[in-house]
Amino acid sequence: MRYLEITVPEGKRRAVLDVLEDEGIDYVVSDETSGRGYAAVVRFPLPTRAVEPVLDRLRRAGIGDEASVVVINAETVISEEFATLRNQYSRGGKKGSRTSRQVLRTKADELTPPFPIYAVMLLISAVVATAGLLSDSPAVVIGAMVIAPLLGPALAANVGIVTGDDRLKRTGFVYQIIGVTAVVVASIALAALARVAGLEPAGVDIVVATELEERVAPNLFSLAVALGAGIAGILSLTRGFSEAIVGVMIAAALIPPSAAVGITVAWGMYGAAIGAAALVIVNLLSINLAALGTLWVAGYRPQGLFEVSPTRRPTYVYATVFGVALLALAAPLAGVTLIDFQTTELESATEEEAHGVLADPAYDHLELEDVAVELDGNYPIQAVDRVLVTVSSREPGPEPGLADRLYEEIRPHGDGSLVVEVQYVVSEERGEGTADDAESQQAAVRSAGGS
């Protein structure tokens, strides 16, 4: 429920009261004697869903920007007229607390902080996210998401589109672009300092060693996070859900990938940087497309019947641009997804075939320890580099013919360039019982087969 107070300009008193009486609204009116060009002050309660249509009717009756309108929350209203009005606006199952267009603009604007604060908070978030990724700490990365003020700009841009508010739209898009760019630049600087300081793990791929791997080779499932964030963001704005929680979700789609771009650029891994940058752009497009679609489906339009058509066209244009760009970028993500599926299938088939080969009585002294499919590291779209089969034996040395036999069984599940490598580890017999110690002599002997 809402409680409205309208300061009515001179000459508009009768028009306002006619609208309120026609709507069956229980109002209180008092004369305005300040001598500032106002005739009266009208106060009345409204169901939340009635705020937007009533204000639109008042505007069509000639109550423009010169009037002062205040909308506040009301805890309860005890009135027969109000109960009738609430039933009227709940007709057809339309119950709920949908925020009016006027309030929606205000809330979106309030969620967008002043630029200096926005910039400082994003820089802090970038530093924390970069440190969290380099130290492989999920908790620190989550902390970076919590402090990133990205919810407001994402919502403001799309609220501005569907309501015809050019200032709000421009602010939202500028904040988003500058924000992501600032995170990338700050991450490059911090990661470069970390590398100069000698924090790079010697001989270890930085992508594999940290939380970066899932962000430099994104797949189609990454879209779900961003699309869900955009929809949830608008619902939080229009239905009164917790904006803070949804803000973390939007930050999760943008801050870690942006920091990943900076880290991979600083490490000179430009293929990985392209993958992370693609994820950032895809997530930005997904959030905005989902938010725009949710607002339009929810019925948000500019005030006045004659303003719907001009605003419908730019809304369709923005939706088309977002959608086409998203489809274009989804193609490489589909390639990564396909590789993921193929890798999983190959690993499963390899394990099955290895168990079948080792079931031969000739290999009773061998036991399958592990199966791994390793990729070539050519980000963002990788290929299978080799299949590594680890077996354990009580005696060191390769088993003659085992690698070739495994290769022949596994080859039909891969392509012609598949490489199969067999790694042997030595197990020891201790005390009265037998215990396998696979770590006692790691990689004692290796044999490889392939073509």
Short mmCIF file of C-alpha atoms in Angstrom, two decimals, residues 42-409:
data_model
loop_
_atom_site.label_atom_id
_atom_site.label_comp_id
_atom_site.label_asym_id
_atom_site.label_seq_id
_atom_site.Cartn_x
_atom_site.Cartn_y
_atom_site.Cartn_z
CA VAL A 42 -4.50 16.30 -1.61
CA ARG A 43 -3.67 13.18 0.42
CA PHE A 44 -5.00 9.67 -0.20
CA PRO A 45 -4.06 5.97 0.16
CA LEU A 46 -3.77 3.65 -2.84
CA PRO A 47 -3.14 -0.02 -3.45
CA THR A 48 0.36 -0.43 -4.83
CA ARG A 49 -0.91 -1.55 -8.22
CA ALA A 50 -3.11 1.54 -8.50
CA VAL A 51 -0.33 4.12 -8.13
CA GLU A 52 0.87 4.03 -11.73
CA PRO A 53 -2.54 4.17 -13.49
CA VAL A 54 -3.86 6.89 -11.15
CA LEU A 55 -0.78 9.08 -11.67
CA ASP A 56 -1.09 8.53 -15.41
CA ARG A 57 -4.72 9.67 -15.33
CA LEU A 58 -3.74 12.76 -13.37
CA ARG A 59 -1.05 13.59 -15.93
CA ARG A 60 -3.53 13.22 -18.77
CA ALA A 61 -5.83 15.56 -16.83
CA GLY A 62 -3.11 18.21 -17.00
CA ILE A 63 -1.17 17.61 -13.76
CA GLY A 64 2.38 17.88 -15.04
CA ASP A 65 5.85 18.36 -13.59
CA GLU A 66 4.80 21.58 -11.88
CA ALA A 67 2.88 19.50 -9.33
CA SER A 68 4.70 17.94 -6.37
CA VAL A 69 3.99 14.23 -5.79
CA VAL A 70 5.22 12.28 -2.76
CA VAL A 71 4.74 8.50 -2.55
CA ILE A 72 5.43 6.73 0.76
CA ASN A 73 4.77 3.25 2.12
CA ALA A 74 1.66 2.71 4.24
CA GLU A 75 1.49 -0.03 6.87
CA THR A 76 -2.29 -0.41 6.89
CA VAL A 77 -5.44 1.39 5.77
CA ILE A 78 -8.83 0.86 7.45
CA SER A 79 -11.46 2.14 5.07
CA GLU A 80 -14.37 0.61 3.17
CA GLU A 81 -13.60 2.74 0.12
CA PHE A 82 -9.98 1.54 0.15
CA ALA A 83 -11.07 -2.11 0.40
CA THR A 84 -13.29 -1.61 -2.65
CA LEU A 85 -10.44 0.04 -4.54
CA ARG A 86 -8.04 -2.75 -3.64
CA ASN A 87 -10.50 -5.36 -4.90
CA GLN A 88 -10.92 -3.40 -8.09
CA TYR A 89 -7.18 -3.43 -8.82
CA SER A 90 -6.86 -7.06 -7.78
CA ARG A 91 -9.47 -8.17 -10.30
CA GLY A 92 -8.38 -10.93 -12.65
CA GLY A 93 -5.85 -12.32 -10.20
CA LYS A 94 -3.58 -9.28 -10.43
CA LYS A 95 -2.70 -9.28 -6.77
CA GLY A 96 0.80 -8.30 -5.72
CA SER A 97 2.99 -5.35 -4.97
CA ARG A 98 4.26 -4.35 -8.41
CA THR A 99 6.20 -1.10 -8.09
CA SER A 100 4.84 1.83 -10.07
CA ARG A 101 6.84 3.21 -12.96
CA GLN A 102 7.43 6.49 -11.14
CA VAL A 103 8.78 4.74 -8.03
CA LEU A 104 10.77 2.33 -10.21
CA ARG A 105 12.70 5.20 -11.74
CA THR A 106 13.48 6.62 -8.32
CA LYS A 107 14.66 3.28 -6.93
CA ALA A 108 16.88 2.59 -9.94
CA ASP A 109 18.38 6.04 -9.59
CA GLU A 110 18.99 5.56 -5.86
CA LEU A 111 20.77 2.24 -6.45
CA THR A 112 23.29 4.03 -8.69
CA PRO A 113 25.81 5.68 -6.33
CA PRO A 114 27.66 8.94 -7.07
CA PHE A 115 30.48 8.28 -9.51
CA PRO A 116 33.42 8.88 -7.09
CA ILE A 117 31.99 6.36 -4.62
CA TYR A 118 31.18 3.96 -7.45
CA ALA A 119 34.73 4.16 -8.81
CA VAL A 120 36.40 3.70 -5.41
CA MET A 121 34.22 0.71 -4.49
CA LEU A 122 34.91 -0.94 -7.85
CA LEU A 123 38.65 -0.44 -7.50
CA ILE A 124 38.56 -2.02 -4.06
CA SER A 125 36.50 -4.88 -5.47
CA ALA A 126 39.01 -5.33 -8.31
CA VAL A 127 41.93 -5.53 -5.88
CA VAL A 128 40.14 -8.04 -3.66
CA ALA A 129 38.99 -10.18 -6.62
CA THR A 130 42.47 -10.23 -8.16
CA ALA A 131 44.04 -11.20 -4.86
CA GLY A 132 41.41 -13.90 -4.36
CA LEU A 133 41.96 -15.40 -7.81
CA LEU A 134 45.76 -15.35 -7.50
CA SER A 135 45.64 -16.93 -4.05
CA ASP A 136 43.00 -19.44 -5.17
CA SER A 137 40.67 -18.33 -2.36
CA PRO A 138 36.91 -18.61 -3.09
CA ALA A 139 36.06 -16.76 0.13
CA VAL A 140 38.07 -13.70 -0.91
CA VAL A 141 36.51 -13.73 -4.39
CA ILE A 142 33.05 -13.79 -2.81
CA GLY A 143 34.04 -10.81 -0.68
CA ALA A 144 34.87 -8.88 -3.86
CA MET A 145 31.37 -9.62 -5.20
CA VAL A 146 29.70 -8.33 -2.04
CA ILE A 147 31.26 -4.86 -2.23
CA ALA A 148 30.86 -4.29 -5.98
CA PRO A 149 28.04 -1.73 -6.62
CA LEU A 150 26.98 -3.12 -10.02
CA LEU A 151 23.26 -3.68 -9.43
CA GLY A 152 22.17 -0.05 -9.86
CA PRO A 153 23.78 0.64 -13.26
CA ALA A 154 22.51 -2.62 -14.75
CA LEU A 155 18.95 -1.87 -13.70
CA ALA A 156 19.05 1.87 -14.38
CA ALA A 157 20.00 1.39 -18.04
CA ASN A 158 17.05 -0.87 -18.78
CA VAL A 159 14.54 1.03 -16.65
CA GLY A 160 15.59 4.09 -18.66
CA ILE A 161 14.96 2.25 -21.95
CA VAL A 162 11.45 1.00 -21.21
CA THR A 163 10.29 4.20 -19.51
CA GLY A 164 11.84 6.61 -21.99
CA ASP A 165 14.20 8.18 -19.42
CA ASP A 166 17.29 9.05 -21.50
CA ARG A 167 19.28 10.35 -18.54
CA LEU A 168 18.78 7.16 -16.55
CA LYS A 169 19.59 5.00 -19.57
CA ARG A 170 22.76 6.92 -20.39
CA THR A 171 23.96 6.83 -16.79
CA GLY A 172 23.38 3.09 -16.53
CA PHE A 173 25.32 2.19 -19.67
CA VAL A 174 28.19 4.58 -18.97
CA TYR A 175 28.56 3.23 -15.43
CA GLN A 176 28.59 -0.36 -16.67
CA ILE A 177 31.22 0.21 -19.35
CA ILE A 178 33.46 2.34 -17.15
CA GLY A 179 33.05 -0.04 -14.22
CA VAL A 180 34.10 -3.18 -16.11
CA THR A 181 36.99 -1.33 -17.77
CA ALA A 182 38.21 -0.04 -14.40
CA VAL A 183 38.20 -3.55 -12.93
CA VAL A 184 40.19 -4.91 -15.88
CA VAL A 185 42.78 -2.11 -15.74
CA ALA A 186 43.18 -2.37 -11.96
CA SER A 187 43.55 -6.16 -12.20
CA ILE A 188 46.25 -5.81 -14.87
CA ALA A 189 48.19 -3.43 -12.64
CA LEU A 190 47.90 -5.57 -9.51
CA ALA A 191 48.66 -8.84 -11.33
CA ALA A 192 51.72 -7.25 -12.99
CA LEU A 193 52.99 -6.15 -9.58
CA ALA A 194 52.40 -9.66 -8.22
CA ARG A 195 54.36 -11.16 -11.08
CA VAL A 196 57.25 -8.72 -10.69
CA ALA A 197 57.29 -9.49 -6.97
CA GLY A 198 57.85 -13.16 -7.79
CA LEU A 199 54.47 -14.52 -6.77
CA GLU A 200 54.12 -16.50 -9.99
CA PRO A 201 54.30 -20.24 -9.19
CA ALA A 202 57.50 -21.46 -10.83
CA GLY A 203 56.82 -23.88 -13.68
CA VAL A 204 53.10 -23.97 -12.99
CA ASP A 205 50.36 -22.79 -15.33
CA ILE A 206 48.74 -19.87 -13.45
CA VAL A 207 45.34 -20.74 -14.93
CA VAL A 208 45.41 -24.31 -13.67
CA ALA A 209 46.88 -23.32 -10.29
CA THR A 210 44.13 -20.83 -9.41
CA GLU A 211 40.38 -20.23 -9.75
CA LEU A 212 40.90 -18.84 -13.24
CA GLU A 213 40.32 -21.98 -15.28
CA GLU A 214 36.52 -21.89 -15.31
CA ARG A 215 36.56 -18.20 -16.31
CA VAL A 216 39.01 -18.32 -19.22
CA ALA A 217 37.23 -21.19 -20.98
CA PRO A 218 33.54 -20.35 -20.41
CA ASN A 219 30.75 -22.58 -21.69
CA LEU A 220 27.06 -22.09 -22.37
CA PHE A 221 26.18 -22.75 -18.74
CA SER A 222 27.80 -19.39 -17.94
CA LEU A 223 24.79 -17.73 -19.59
CA ALA A 224 22.46 -19.10 -16.91
CA VAL A 225 24.15 -17.08 -14.17
CA ALA A 226 23.96 -13.78 -16.05
CA LEU A 227 20.41 -14.29 -17.35
CA GLY A 228 19.25 -15.26 -13.88
CA ALA A 229 21.01 -12.21 -12.41
CA GLY A 230 19.25 -9.86 -14.82
CA ILE A 231 15.81 -11.31 -14.17
CA ALA A 232 16.33 -11.45 -10.41
CA GLY A 233 17.62 -7.86 -10.40
CA ILE A 234 14.45 -6.51 -11.98
CA LEU A 235 12.22 -8.64 -9.76
CA SER A 236 14.04 -7.34 -6.69
CA LEU A 237 13.38 -3.81 -7.89
CA THR A 238 9.73 -4.28 -8.84
CA ARG A 239 8.66 -6.72 -6.12
CA GLY A 240 10.63 -5.52 -3.13
CA PHE A 241 13.04 -8.45 -2.76
CA SER A 242 16.50 -8.02 -1.26
CA GLU A 243 18.59 -5.96 -3.68
CA ALA A 244 21.80 -6.76 -1.77
CA ILE A 245 21.61 -10.49 -2.47
CA VAL A 246 20.79 -9.94 -6.14
CA GLY A 247 23.64 -7.42 -6.38
CA VAL A 248 26.08 -10.15 -5.34
CA MET A 249 24.69 -12.36 -8.12
CA ILE A 250 25.26 -9.65 -10.75
CA ALA A 251 28.75 -8.99 -9.39
CA ALA A 252 29.48 -12.74 -9.56
CA ALA A 253 28.83 -12.60 -13.30
CA LEU A 254 31.10 -9.60 -13.90
CA ILE A 255 33.81 -9.03 -11.27
CA PRO A 256 35.75 -12.36 -11.30
CA PRO A 257 35.80 -12.64 -15.13
CA SER A 258 36.94 -9.01 -15.42
CA ALA A 259 39.72 -9.67 -12.92
CA ALA A 260 40.61 -12.83 -14.86
CA VAL A 261 41.09 -10.69 -17.99
CA GLY A 262 43.57 -8.50 -16.12
CA ILE A 263 45.51 -11.42 -14.63
CA THR A 264 45.86 -13.31 -17.91
CA VAL A 265 46.93 -10.15 -19.75
CA ALA A 266 49.58 -9.49 -17.09
CA TRP A 267 50.81 -13.09 -17.48
CA GLY A 268 50.92 -12.78 -21.27
CA MET A 269 48.26 -15.47 -21.77
CA TYR A 270 46.32 -13.66 -24.46
CA GLY A 271 44.22 -16.65 -25.55
CA ALA A 272 43.00 -17.05 -22.00
CA ALA A 273 42.40 -13.31 -21.80
CA ILE A 274 40.20 -13.50 -24.90
CA GLY A 275 38.16 -16.25 -23.27
CA ALA A 276 37.68 -14.26 -20.07
CA ALA A 277 36.83 -11.09 -22.04
CA ALA A 278 34.24 -13.03 -24.04
CA LEU A 279 32.67 -14.16 -20.77
CA VAL A 280 32.53 -10.57 -19.48
CA ILE A 281 30.84 -9.31 -22.64
CA VAL A 282 28.42 -12.25 -22.76
CA ASN A 283 27.46 -11.68 -19.14
CA LEU A 284 26.94 -7.95 -19.69
CA LEU A 285 24.71 -8.61 -22.69
CA SER A 286 22.82 -11.37 -20.86
CA ILE A 287 22.14 -9.24 -17.78
CA ASN A 288 20.85 -6.33 -19.85
CA LEU A 289 18.78 -8.50 -22.19
CA ALA A 290 17.18 -10.39 -19.30
CA ALA A 291 16.47 -7.16 -17.39
CA LEU A 292 15.00 -5.47 -20.46
CA GLY A 293 12.81 -8.44 -21.32
CA THR A 294 11.58 -8.81 -17.74
CA LEU A 295 10.61 -5.14 -17.53
CA TRP A 296 8.78 -5.22 -20.85
CA VAL A 297 6.90 -8.43 -20.00
CA ALA A 298 5.97 -6.90 -16.62
CA GLY A 299 4.22 -4.13 -18.53
CA TYR A 300 6.39 -1.11 -17.79
CA ARG A 301 5.86 1.67 -20.33
CA PRO A 302 6.19 5.47 -20.49
CA GLN A 303 3.28 7.47 -19.21
CA GLY A 304 0.53 8.34 -21.63
CA LEU A 305 -0.95 6.32 -24.46
CA PHE A 306 0.84 8.29 -27.14
CA GLU A 307 4.31 7.60 -25.68
CA VAL A 308 4.12 3.83 -25.88
CA SER A 309 4.76 3.56 -29.62
CA PRO A 310 7.91 5.73 -29.77
CA THR A 311 9.41 3.88 -26.82
CA ARG A 312 8.46 0.44 -28.09
CA ARG A 313 10.74 0.91 -31.10
CA PRO A 314 13.98 1.70 -29.17
CA THR A 315 13.16 -1.11 -26.76
CA TYR A 316 12.97 -3.55 -29.67
CA VAL A 317 16.18 -2.10 -31.13
CA TYR A 318 18.11 -2.55 -27.90
CA ALA A 319 16.68 -6.05 -27.41
CA THR A 320 17.69 -6.99 -30.97
CA VAL A 321 21.22 -5.63 -30.54
CA PHE A 322 21.64 -7.47 -27.23
CA GLY A 323 20.21 -10.68 -28.66
CA VAL A 324 22.20 -10.72 -31.93
CA ALA A 325 25.48 -9.91 -30.17
CA LEU A 326 24.76 -12.58 -27.57
CA LEU A 327 24.09 -15.20 -30.25
CA ALA A 328 27.31 -14.29 -32.05
CA LEU A 329 29.35 -14.69 -28.87
CA ALA A 330 27.48 -17.84 -27.87
CA ALA A 331 29.06 -19.72 -30.80
CA PRO A 332 32.53 -20.05 -29.21
CA LEU A 333 30.87 -20.83 -25.89
CA ALA A 334 29.05 -23.66 -27.62
CA GLY A 335 32.42 -24.92 -28.88
CA VAL A 336 33.80 -24.97 -25.34
CA THR A 337 30.67 -26.76 -24.13
CA LEU A 338 31.08 -29.40 -26.84
CA ILE A 339 34.71 -29.96 -25.82
CA ASP A 340 33.59 -30.34 -22.20
CA PHE A 341 31.04 -32.97 -23.18
CA GLN A 342 33.55 -34.82 -25.37
CA THR A 343 36.15 -34.75 -22.59
CA THR A 344 33.69 -36.18 -20.08
CA GLU A 345 32.59 -38.91 -22.50
CA LEU A 346 36.19 -39.78 -23.39
CA GLU A 347 37.17 -39.99 -19.73
CA SER A 348 34.22 -42.27 -18.97
CA ALA A 349 34.92 -44.48 -21.99
CA THR A 350 38.64 -44.66 -21.13
CA GLU A 351 37.89 -45.78 -17.59
CA GLU A 352 35.53 -48.46 -18.85
CA GLU A 353 38.01 -49.73 -21.46
CA ALA A 354 40.91 -49.67 -18.98
CA HIS A 355 38.94 -51.77 -16.50
CA GLY A 356 38.15 -54.19 -19.32
CA VAL A 357 41.79 -54.54 -20.37
CA LEU A 358 43.08 -54.95 -16.80
CA ALA A 359 40.45 -57.66 -16.17
CA ASP A 360 42.65 -59.95 -18.30
CA PRO A 361 44.33 -62.54 -16.00
CA ALA A 362 47.68 -61.51 -17.47
CA TYR A 363 47.30 -58.19 -15.66
CA ASP A 364 46.19 -59.51 -12.26
CA HIS A 365 49.17 -57.82 -10.66
CA LEU A 366 48.07 -54.41 -11.96
CA GLU A 367 45.35 -52.15 -10.65
CA LEU A 368 43.79 -49.07 -12.23
CA GLU A 369 44.47 -45.99 -10.12
CA ASP A 370 43.22 -43.06 -12.19
CA VAL A 371 42.12 -41.90 -15.62
CA ALA A 372 42.55 -38.28 -16.76
CA VAL A 373 41.95 -36.48 -20.03
CA GLU A 374 44.35 -33.56 -20.36
CA LEU A 375 43.71 -30.60 -22.66
CA ASP A 376 46.32 -28.71 -24.67
CA GLY A 377 45.94 -25.35 -22.85
CA ASN A 378 45.21 -23.38 -26.02
CA TYR A 379 42.53 -21.15 -24.52
CA PRO A 380 39.74 -20.31 -24.93
CA ILE A 381 38.77 -23.33 -27.08
CA GLN A 382 41.03 -26.22 -26.14
CA ALA A 383 41.46 -29.67 -27.64
CA VAL A 384 42.30 -33.04 -26.13
CA ASP A 385 46.08 -33.34 -25.72
CA ARG A 386 46.39 -36.82 -24.25
CA VAL A 387 44.72 -39.49 -22.17
CA LEU A 388 46.67 -40.44 -19.05
CA VAL A 389 46.02 -43.87 -17.51
CA THR A 390 47.66 -44.48 -14.13
CA VAL A 391 48.11 -48.08 -12.95
CA SER A 392 49.80 -49.46 -9.86
CA SER A 393 52.08 -52.47 -9.58
CA ARG A 394 54.25 -54.01 -6.87
CA GLU A 395 57.23 -54.11 -9.18
CA PRO A 396 58.72 -51.16 -11.07
CA GLY A 397 58.92 -51.21 -14.83
CA PRO A 398 56.46 -51.00 -17.72
CA GLU A 399 54.19 -53.87 -18.65
CA PRO A 400 55.10 -54.88 -22.21
CA GLY A 401 52.28 -54.28 -24.68
CA LEU A 402 49.86 -52.70 -22.18
CA ALA A 403 50.12 -49.18 -23.60
CA ASP A 404 49.48 -50.40 -27.15
CA ARG A 405 46.53 -52.52 -26.07
CA LEU A 406 44.97 -49.65 -24.15
CA TYR A 407 45.52 -47.38 -27.12
CA GLU A 408 43.74 -49.76 -29.49
CA GLU A 409 40.74 -49.99 -27.15
#
